[in-house]
mmCIF file of C-alpha atoms in Angstrom:
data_model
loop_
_atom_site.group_PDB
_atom_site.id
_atom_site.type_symbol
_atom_site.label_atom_id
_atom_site.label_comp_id
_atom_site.label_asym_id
_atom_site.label_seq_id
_atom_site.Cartn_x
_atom_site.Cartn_y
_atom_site.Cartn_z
ATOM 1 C CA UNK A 1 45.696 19.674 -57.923
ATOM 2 C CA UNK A 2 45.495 22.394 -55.528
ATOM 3 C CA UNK A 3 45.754 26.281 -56.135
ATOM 4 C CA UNK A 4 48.961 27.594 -56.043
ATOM 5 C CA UNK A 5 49.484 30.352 -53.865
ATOM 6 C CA UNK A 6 51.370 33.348 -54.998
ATOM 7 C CA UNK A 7 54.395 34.636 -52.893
ATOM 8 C CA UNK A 8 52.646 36.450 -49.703
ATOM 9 C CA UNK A 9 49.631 35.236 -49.762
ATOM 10 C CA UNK A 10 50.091 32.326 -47.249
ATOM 11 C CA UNK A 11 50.943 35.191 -44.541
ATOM 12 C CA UNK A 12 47.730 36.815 -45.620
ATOM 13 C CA UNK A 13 45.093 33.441 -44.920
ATOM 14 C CA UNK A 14 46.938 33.112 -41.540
ATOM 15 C CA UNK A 15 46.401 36.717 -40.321
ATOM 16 C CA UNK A 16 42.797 36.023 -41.496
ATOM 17 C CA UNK A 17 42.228 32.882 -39.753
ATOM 18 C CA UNK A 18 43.714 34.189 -36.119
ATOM 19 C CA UNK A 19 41.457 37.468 -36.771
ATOM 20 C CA UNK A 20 38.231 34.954 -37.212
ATOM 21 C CA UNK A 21 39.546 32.758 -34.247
ATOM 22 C CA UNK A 22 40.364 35.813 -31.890
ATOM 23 C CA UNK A 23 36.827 37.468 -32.884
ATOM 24 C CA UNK A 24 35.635 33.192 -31.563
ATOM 25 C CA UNK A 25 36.623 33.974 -28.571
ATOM 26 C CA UNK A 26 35.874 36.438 -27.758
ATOM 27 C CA UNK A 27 32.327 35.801 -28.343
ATOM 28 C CA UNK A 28 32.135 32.953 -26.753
ATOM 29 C CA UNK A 29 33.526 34.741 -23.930
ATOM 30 C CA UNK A 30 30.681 38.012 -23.839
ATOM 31 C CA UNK A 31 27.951 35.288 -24.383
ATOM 32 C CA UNK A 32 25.095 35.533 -21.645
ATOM 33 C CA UNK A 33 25.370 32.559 -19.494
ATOM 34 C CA UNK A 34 22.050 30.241 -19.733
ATOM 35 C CA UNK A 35 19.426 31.329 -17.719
ATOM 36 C CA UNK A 36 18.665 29.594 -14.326
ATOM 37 C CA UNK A 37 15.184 28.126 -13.760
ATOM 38 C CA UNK A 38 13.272 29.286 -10.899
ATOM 39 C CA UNK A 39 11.424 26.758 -8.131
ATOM 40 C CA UNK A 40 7.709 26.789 -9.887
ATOM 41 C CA UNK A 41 9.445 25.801 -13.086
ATOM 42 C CA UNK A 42 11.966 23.448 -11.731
ATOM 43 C CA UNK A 43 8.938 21.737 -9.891
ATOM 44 C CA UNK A 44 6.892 21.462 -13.353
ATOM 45 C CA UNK A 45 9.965 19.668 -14.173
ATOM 46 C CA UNK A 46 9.663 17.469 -11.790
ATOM 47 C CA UNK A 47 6.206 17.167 -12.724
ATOM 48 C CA UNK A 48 7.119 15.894 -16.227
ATOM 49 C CA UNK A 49 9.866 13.614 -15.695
ATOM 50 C CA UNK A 50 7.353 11.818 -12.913
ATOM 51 C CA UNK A 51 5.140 11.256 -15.660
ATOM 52 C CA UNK A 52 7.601 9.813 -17.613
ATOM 53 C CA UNK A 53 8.752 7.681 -14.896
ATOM 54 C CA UNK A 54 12.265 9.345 -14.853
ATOM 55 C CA UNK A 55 12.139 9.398 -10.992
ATOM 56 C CA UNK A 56 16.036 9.970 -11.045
ATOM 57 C CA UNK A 57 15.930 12.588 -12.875
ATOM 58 C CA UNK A 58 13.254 13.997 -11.084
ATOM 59 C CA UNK A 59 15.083 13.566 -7.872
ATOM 60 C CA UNK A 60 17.997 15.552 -9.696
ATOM 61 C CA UNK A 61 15.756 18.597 -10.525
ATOM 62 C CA UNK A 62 14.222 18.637 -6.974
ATOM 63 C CA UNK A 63 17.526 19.003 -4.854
ATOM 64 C CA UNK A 64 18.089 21.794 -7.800
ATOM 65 C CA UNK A 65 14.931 23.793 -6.366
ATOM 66 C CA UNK A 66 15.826 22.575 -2.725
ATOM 67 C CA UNK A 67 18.971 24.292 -2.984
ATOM 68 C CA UNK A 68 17.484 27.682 -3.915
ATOM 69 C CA UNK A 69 14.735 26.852 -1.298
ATOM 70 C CA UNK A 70 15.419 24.720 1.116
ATOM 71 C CA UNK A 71 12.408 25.942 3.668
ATOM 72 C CA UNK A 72 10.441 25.810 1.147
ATOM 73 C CA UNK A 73 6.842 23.595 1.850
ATOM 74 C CA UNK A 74 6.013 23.531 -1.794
ATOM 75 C CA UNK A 75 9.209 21.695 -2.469
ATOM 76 C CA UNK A 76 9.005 20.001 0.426
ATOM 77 C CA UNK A 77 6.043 17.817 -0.463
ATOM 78 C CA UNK A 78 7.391 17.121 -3.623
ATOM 79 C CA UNK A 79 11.001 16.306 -2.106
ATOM 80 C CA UNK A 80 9.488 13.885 0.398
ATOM 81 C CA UNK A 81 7.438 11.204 -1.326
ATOM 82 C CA UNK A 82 10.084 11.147 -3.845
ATOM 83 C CA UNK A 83 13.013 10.565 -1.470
ATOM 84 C CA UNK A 84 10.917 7.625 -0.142
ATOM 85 C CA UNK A 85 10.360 5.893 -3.302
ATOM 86 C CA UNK A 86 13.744 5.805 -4.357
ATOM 87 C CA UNK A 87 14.700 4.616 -0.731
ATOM 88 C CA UNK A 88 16.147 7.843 0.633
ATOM 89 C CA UNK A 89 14.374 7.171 3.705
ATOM 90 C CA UNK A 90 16.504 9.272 6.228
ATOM 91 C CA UNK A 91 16.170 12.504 3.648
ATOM 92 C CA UNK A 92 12.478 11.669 3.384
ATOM 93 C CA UNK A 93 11.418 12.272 7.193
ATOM 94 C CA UNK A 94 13.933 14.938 7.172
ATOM 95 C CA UNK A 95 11.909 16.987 4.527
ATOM 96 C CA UNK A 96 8.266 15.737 6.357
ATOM 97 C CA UNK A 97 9.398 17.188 9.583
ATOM 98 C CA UNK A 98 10.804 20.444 8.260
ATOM 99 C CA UNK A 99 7.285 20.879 6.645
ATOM 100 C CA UNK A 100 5.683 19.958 9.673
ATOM 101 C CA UNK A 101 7.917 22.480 11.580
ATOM 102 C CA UNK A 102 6.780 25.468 8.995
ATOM 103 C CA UNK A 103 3.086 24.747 8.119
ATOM 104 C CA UNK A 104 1.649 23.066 11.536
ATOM 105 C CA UNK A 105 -1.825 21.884 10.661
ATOM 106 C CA UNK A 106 -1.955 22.538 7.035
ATOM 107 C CA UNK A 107 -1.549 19.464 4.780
ATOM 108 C CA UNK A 108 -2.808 16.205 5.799
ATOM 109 C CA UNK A 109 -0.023 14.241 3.755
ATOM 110 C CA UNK A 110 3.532 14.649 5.854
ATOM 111 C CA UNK A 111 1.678 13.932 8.661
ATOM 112 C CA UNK A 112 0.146 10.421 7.207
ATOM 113 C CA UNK A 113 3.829 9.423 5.675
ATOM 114 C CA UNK A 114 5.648 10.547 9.172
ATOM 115 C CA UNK A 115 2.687 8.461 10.918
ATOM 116 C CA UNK A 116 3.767 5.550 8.365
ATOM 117 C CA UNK A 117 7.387 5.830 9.563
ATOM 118 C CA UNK A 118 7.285 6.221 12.776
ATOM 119 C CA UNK A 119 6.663 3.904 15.923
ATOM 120 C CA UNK A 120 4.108 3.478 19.063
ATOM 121 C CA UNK A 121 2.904 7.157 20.340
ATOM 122 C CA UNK A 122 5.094 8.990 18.017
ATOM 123 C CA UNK A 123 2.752 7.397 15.264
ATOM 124 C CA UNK A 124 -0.655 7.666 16.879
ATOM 125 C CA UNK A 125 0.252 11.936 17.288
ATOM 126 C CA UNK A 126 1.109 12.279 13.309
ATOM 127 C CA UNK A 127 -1.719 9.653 12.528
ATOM 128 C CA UNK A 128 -4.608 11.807 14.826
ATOM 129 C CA UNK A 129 -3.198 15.065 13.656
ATOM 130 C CA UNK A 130 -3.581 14.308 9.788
ATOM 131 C CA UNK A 131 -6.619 12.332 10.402
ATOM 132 C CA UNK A 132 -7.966 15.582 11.883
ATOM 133 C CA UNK A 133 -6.647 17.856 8.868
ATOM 134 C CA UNK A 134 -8.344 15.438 6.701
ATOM 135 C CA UNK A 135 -11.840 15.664 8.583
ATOM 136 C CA UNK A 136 -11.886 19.719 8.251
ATOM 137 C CA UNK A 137 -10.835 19.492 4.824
ATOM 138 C CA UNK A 138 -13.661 17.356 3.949
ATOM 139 C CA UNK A 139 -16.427 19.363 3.036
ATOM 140 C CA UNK A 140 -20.569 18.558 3.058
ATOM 141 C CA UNK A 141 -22.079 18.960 -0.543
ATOM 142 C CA UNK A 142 -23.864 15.669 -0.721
ATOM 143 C CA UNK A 143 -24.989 12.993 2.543
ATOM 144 C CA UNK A 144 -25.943 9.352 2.114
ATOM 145 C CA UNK A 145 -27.605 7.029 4.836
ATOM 146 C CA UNK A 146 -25.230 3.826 4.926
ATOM 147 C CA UNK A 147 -25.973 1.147 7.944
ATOM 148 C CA UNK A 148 -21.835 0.314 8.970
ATOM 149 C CA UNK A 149 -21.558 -1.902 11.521
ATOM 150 C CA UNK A 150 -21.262 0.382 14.340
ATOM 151 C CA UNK A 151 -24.421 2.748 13.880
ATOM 152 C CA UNK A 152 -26.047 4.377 11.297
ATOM 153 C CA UNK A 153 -23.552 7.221 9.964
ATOM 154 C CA UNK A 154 -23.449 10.298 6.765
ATOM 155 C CA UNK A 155 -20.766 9.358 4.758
ATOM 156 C CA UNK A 156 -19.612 12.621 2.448
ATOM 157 C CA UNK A 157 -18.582 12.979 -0.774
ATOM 158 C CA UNK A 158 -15.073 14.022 -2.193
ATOM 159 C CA UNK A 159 -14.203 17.996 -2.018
ATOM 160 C CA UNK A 160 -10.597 19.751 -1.573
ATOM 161 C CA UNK A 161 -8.650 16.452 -2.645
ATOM 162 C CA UNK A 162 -9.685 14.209 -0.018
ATOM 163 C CA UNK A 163 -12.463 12.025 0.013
ATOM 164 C CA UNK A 164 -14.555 9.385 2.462
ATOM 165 C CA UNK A 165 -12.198 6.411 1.157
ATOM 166 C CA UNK A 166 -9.262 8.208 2.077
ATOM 167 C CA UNK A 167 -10.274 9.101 5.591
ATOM 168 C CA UNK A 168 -11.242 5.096 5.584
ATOM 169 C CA UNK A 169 -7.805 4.012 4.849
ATOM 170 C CA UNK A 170 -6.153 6.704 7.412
ATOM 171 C CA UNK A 171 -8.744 5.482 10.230
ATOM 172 C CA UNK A 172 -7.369 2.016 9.376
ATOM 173 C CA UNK A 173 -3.557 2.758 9.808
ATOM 174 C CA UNK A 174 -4.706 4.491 12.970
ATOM 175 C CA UNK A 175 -6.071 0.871 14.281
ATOM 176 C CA UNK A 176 -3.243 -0.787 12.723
ATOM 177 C CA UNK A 177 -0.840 0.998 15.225
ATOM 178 C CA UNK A 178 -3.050 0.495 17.894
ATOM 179 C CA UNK A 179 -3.347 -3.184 17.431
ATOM 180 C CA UNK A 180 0.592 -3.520 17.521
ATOM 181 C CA UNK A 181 2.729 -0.828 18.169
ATOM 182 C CA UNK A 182 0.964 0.968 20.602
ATOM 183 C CA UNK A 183 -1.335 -2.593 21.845
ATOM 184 C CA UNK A 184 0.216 -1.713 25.559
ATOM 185 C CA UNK A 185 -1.243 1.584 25.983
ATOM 186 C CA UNK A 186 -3.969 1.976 28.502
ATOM 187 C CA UNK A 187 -6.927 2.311 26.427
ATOM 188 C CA UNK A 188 -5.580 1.336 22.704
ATOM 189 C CA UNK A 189 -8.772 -1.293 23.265
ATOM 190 C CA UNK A 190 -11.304 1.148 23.133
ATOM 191 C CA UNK A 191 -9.354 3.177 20.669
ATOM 192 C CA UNK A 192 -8.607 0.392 18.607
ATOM 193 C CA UNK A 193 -12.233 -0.413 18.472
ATOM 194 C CA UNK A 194 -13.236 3.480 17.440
ATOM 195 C CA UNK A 195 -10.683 3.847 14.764
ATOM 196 C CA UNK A 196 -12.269 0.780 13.164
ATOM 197 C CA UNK A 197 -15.871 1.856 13.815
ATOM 198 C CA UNK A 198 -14.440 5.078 12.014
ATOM 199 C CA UNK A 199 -13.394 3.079 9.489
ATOM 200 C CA UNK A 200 -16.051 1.142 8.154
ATOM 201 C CA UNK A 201 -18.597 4.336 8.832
ATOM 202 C CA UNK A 202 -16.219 6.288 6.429
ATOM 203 C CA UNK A 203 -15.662 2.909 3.996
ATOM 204 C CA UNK A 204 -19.105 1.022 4.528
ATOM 205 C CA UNK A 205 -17.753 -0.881 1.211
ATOM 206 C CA UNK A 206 -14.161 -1.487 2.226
ATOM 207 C CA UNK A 207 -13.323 -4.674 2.440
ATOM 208 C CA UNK A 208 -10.246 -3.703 4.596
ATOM 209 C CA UNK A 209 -11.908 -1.829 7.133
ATOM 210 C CA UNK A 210 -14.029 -4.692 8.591
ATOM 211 C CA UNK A 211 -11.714 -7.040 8.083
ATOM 212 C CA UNK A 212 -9.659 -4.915 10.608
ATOM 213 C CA UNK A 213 -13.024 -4.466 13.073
ATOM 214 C CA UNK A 214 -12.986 -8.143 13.201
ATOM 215 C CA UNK A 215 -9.765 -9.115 13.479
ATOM 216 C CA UNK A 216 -10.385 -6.017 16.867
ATOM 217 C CA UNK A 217 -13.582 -7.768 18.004
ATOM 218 C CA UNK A 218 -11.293 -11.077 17.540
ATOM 219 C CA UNK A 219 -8.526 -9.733 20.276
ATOM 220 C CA UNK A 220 -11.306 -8.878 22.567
ATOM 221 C CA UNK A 221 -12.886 -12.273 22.368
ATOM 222 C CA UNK A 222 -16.002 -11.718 21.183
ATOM 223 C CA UNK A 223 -16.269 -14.174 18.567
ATOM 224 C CA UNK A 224 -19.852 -14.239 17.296
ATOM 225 C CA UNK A 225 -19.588 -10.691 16.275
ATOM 226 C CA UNK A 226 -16.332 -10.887 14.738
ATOM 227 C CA UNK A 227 -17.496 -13.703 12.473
ATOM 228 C CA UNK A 228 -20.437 -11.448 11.845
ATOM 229 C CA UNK A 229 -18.340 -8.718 10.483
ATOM 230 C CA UNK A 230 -15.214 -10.935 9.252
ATOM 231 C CA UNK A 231 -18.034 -12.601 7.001
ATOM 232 C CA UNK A 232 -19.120 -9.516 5.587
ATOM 233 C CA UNK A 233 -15.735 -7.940 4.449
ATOM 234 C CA UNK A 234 -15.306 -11.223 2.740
ATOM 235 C CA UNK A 235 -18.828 -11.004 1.109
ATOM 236 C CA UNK A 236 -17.793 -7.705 -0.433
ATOM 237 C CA UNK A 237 -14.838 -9.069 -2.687
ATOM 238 C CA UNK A 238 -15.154 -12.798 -2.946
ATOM 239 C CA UNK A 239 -17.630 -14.480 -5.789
ATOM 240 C CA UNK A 240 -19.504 -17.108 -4.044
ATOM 241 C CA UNK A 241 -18.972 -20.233 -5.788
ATOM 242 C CA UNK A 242 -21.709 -22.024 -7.908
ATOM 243 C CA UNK A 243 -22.027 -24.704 -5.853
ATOM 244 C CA UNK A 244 -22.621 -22.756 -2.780
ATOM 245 C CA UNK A 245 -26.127 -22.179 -3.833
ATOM 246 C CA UNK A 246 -28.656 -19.121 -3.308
ATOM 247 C CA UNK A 247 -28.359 -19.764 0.547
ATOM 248 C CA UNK A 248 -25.276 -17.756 0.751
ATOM 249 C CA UNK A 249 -25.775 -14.415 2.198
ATOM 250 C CA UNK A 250 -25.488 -11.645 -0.201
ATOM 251 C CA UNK A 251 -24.036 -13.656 -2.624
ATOM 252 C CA UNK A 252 -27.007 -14.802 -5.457
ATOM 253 C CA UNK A 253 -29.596 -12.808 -7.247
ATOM 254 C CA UNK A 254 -32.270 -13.916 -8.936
ATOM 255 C CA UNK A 255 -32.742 -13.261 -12.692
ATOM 256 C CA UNK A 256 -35.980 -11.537 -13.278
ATOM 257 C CA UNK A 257 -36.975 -13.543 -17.077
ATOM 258 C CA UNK A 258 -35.703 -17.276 -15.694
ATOM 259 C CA UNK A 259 -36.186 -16.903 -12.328
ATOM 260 C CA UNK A 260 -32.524 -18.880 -11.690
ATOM 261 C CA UNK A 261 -30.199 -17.703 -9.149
ATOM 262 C CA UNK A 262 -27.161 -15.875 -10.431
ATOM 263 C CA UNK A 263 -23.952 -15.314 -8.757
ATOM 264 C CA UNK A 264 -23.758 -11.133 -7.777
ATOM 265 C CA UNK A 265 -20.681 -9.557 -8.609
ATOM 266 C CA UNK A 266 -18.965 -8.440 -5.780
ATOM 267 C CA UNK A 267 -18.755 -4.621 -4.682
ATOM 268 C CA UNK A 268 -15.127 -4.414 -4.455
ATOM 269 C CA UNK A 269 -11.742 -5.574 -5.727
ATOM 270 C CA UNK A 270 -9.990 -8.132 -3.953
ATOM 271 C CA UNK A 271 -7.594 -6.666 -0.657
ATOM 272 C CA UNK A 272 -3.860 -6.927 -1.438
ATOM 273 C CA UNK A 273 -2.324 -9.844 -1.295
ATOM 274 C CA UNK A 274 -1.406 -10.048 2.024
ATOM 275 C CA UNK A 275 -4.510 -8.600 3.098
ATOM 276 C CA UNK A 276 -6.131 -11.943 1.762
ATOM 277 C CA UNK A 277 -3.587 -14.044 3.898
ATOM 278 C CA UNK A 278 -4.694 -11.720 6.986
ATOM 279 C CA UNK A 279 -8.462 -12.964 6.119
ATOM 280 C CA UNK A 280 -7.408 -16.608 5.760
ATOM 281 C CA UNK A 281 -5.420 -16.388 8.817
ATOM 282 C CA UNK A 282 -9.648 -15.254 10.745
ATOM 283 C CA UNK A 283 -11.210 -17.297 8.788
ATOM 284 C CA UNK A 284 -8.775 -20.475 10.186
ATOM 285 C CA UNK A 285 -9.505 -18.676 13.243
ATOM 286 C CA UNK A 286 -13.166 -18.487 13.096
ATOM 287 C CA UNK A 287 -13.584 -22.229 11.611
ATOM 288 C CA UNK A 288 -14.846 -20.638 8.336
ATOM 289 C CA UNK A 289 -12.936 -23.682 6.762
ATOM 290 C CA UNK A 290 -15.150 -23.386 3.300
ATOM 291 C CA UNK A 291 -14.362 -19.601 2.661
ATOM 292 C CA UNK A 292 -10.496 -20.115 3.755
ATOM 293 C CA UNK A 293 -10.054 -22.411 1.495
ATOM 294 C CA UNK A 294 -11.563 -20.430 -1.373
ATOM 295 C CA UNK A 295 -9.031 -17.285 -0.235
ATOM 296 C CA UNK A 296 -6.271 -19.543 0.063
ATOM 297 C CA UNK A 297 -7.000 -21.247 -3.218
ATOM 298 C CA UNK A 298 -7.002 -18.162 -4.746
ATOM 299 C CA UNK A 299 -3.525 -16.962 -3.437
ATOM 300 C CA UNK A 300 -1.731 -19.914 -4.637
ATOM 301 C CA UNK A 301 -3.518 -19.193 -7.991
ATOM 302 C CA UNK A 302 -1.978 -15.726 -7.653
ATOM 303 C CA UNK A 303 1.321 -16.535 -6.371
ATOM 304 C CA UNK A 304 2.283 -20.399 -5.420
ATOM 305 C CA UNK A 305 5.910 -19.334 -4.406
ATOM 306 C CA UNK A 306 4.553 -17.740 -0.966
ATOM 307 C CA UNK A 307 5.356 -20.190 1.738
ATOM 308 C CA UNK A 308 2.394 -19.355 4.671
ATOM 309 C CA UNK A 309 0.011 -19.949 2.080
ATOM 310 C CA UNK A 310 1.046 -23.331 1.379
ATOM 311 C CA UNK A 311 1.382 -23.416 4.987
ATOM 312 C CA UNK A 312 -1.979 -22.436 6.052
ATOM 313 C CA UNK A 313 -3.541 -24.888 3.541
ATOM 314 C CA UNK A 314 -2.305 -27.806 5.333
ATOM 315 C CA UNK A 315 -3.158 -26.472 8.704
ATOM 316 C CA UNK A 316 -6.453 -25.996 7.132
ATOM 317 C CA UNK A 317 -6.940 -29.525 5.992
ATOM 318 C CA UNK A 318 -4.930 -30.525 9.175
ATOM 319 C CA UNK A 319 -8.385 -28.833 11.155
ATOM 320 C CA UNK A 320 -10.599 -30.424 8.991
ATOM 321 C CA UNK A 321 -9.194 -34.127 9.464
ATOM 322 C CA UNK A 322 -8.097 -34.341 5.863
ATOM 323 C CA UNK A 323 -4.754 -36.214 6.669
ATOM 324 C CA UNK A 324 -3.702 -36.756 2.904
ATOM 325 C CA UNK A 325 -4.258 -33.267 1.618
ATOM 326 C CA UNK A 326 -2.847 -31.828 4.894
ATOM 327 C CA UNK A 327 0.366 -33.986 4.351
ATOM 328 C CA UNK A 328 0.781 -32.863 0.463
ATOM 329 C CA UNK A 329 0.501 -29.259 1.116
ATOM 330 C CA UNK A 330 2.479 -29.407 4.594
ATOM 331 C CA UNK A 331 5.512 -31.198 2.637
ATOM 332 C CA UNK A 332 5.009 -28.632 0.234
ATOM 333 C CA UNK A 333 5.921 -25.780 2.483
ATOM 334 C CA UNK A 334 8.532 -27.698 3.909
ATOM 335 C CA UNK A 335 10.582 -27.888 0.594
ATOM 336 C CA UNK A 336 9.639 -24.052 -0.302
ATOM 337 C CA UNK A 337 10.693 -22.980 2.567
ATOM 338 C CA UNK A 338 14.186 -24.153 2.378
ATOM 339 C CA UNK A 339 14.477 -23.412 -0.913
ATOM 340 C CA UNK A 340 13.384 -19.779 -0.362
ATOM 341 C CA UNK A 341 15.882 -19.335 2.218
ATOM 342 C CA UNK A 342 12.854 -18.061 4.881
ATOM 343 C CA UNK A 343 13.684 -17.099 8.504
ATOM 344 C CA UNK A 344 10.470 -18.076 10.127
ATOM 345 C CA UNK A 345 11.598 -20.872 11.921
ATOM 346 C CA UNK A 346 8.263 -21.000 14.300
ATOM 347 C CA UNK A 347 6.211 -21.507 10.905
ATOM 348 C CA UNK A 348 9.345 -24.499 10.214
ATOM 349 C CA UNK A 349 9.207 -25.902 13.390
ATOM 350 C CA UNK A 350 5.410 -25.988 13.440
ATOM 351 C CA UNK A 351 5.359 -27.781 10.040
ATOM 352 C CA UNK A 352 7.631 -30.420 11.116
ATOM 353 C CA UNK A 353 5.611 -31.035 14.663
ATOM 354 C CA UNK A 354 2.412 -31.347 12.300
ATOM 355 C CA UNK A 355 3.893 -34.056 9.871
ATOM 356 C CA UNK A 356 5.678 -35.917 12.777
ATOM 357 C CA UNK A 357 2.191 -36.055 14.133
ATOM 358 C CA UNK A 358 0.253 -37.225 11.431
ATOM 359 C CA UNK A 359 2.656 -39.682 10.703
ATOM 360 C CA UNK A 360 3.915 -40.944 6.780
ATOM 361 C CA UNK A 361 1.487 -41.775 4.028
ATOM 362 C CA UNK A 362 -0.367 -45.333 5.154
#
């Protein structure tokens, strides 16, 4: 049963209660406002929800600090990689180019991503420039001899955050552009044919890099050295096979207590995907017909949903007179390819012309 209260004191517990409420109030009101986080500890925010792979939050904290400082180059290069992994393209080369426009020649990495995103000449400037930032950053502690295809170079080690594998890869764009995007200039031959020299002297273990020489040497028709090279960047990330026996370049060492030939293990990790399908592609070229089929046996091991693969198998077999095979895997990319939905209707077209020619299965 609850109290009773005597005559009065209701009034008396009401006055009480509106005194605590009022005195609420008007705390609430005097509080001190939470206090606002400056840039360096917004961008350690940043920092932390990258690591936990918040990236929109992350993106949420940086347009906090870009508001406070929107010329700001540390914020900047945080903004700009950011905005292009979530897709904010647009916002992305915005931010590269403002941090171009206030620290010219300082930072090799807006340069390389504006490079990335850009086209023809405009790509070849922010590709040179960066390449050249990269170059004076890289410092001299420690010189090795390596033989690269070109000439004997120094390769140096890694100081100030950018190392000999990096200036590799950034050599390699460089060629990239010249061997499409920029293919019509007057002298993107010779250039071409520099960056890649660059390239492997920089990355005498990249796998990429003379791949890239080759498929160079390739556009200028000199064949024999192009399989040279195109043989070598293969050698660097493919096993040989056991049944290719110790007569395979680079590929078997001998076992110092038996005396039997051992597969080596390769020196580096296999290219990206499509890097592989690039090598196939030379190899086809080249009439390497044992080692394509090995890379193109290992993509559909990879990944057996990727139509030129399929495709390039039966053009492989196709070159090497094996009708049946060539049929199986040719009818193969037929059906993917509608069923994938693809738009390469020269790859189609092709296909069809090469199982109308062959005729059906005797």
């Amino acid at each position: 049963m609850p109290p009773v209260c005597l005559p009065g004191e209701k009034a008396l517990l009401r006055a009480k209660a509106k005194k605590k409420l009022k005195s609420k109030v008007r705390e609430k009101g005097t509080a001190k406002p939470a206090r606002k986080l400056s840039v360096p500890e917004l961008l350690h925010k940043v920092e932390e929800c990258l690591d936990a792979f918040q990236y929109e939050e992350a993106l949420q904290v940086c347009d906090q600090a870009l508001a406070l400082e929107p010329r700001s180059v540390p914020v900047l290069d945080v903004a700009g990689p950011l905005l292009l992994e979530l897709g904010h393209t647009d916002r992305a080369i915005e931010c590269f180019k403002t941090a171009v426009e206030l620290s010219p020649g300082e930072g090799h990495s807006k340069y390389m991503y504006l490079g990335q995103l850009s086209s023809g000449e405009e790509a070849v400037g922010y590709l040179t420039t960066g390449i050249g930032i990269m170059a004076a950053t890289l410092q001299r502690p420690g010189q090795t001899e390596v033989e690269g295809a070109c000439a004997s170079v120094v390769v140096e080690e890694e100081e100030g955050g950018v190392t000999a594998e990096d200036l590799c890869t950034a050599y390699c764009s460089l060629a990239e552009v010249y061997l499409t995007d920029a293919c019509f200039a007057a002298d993107a031959e010779q250039r071409c044919f520099e960056c890649c020299c660059k390239a492997v002297e920089y990355g005498p273990s990249s796998p990429e890099a003379h791949q890239l020489l080759a498929s160079c040497l390739l556009s200028q028709d000199k064949q024999e050295e192009a399989r040279s090279v195109l043989l070598k960047s293969v050698s660097l990330w493919l096993s040989p096979s056991l049944e290719s026996g110790p007569q395979e370049e680079g590929g078997w060492q001998v076992d110092p207590d038996t005396g039997e030939g051992q597969p080596s293990a390769p020196e580096a990790p296999p290219p990206p995907y499509f890097t592989r399908v690039n090598c196939a592609k030379l190899l086809l070229e080249l009439s390497e017909h044992e080692r394509c089929r090995r890379v193109l046996e290992g993509l559909l091991c990879e990944d057996d949903e990727v139509v030129v693969v399929w495709y390039l198998m039966g053009w492989l077999h196709r070159c090497m007179d094996d009708r049946d095979s060539a049929r199986f895997f040719l009818q193969q990319t037929e059906k993917l390819f509608l069923a994938l939905g693809c738009d390469d209707t020269d790859l189609l077209e092709h296909t069809r012309a090469l199982l109308q020619e062959m005729g059906p299965e005797e």
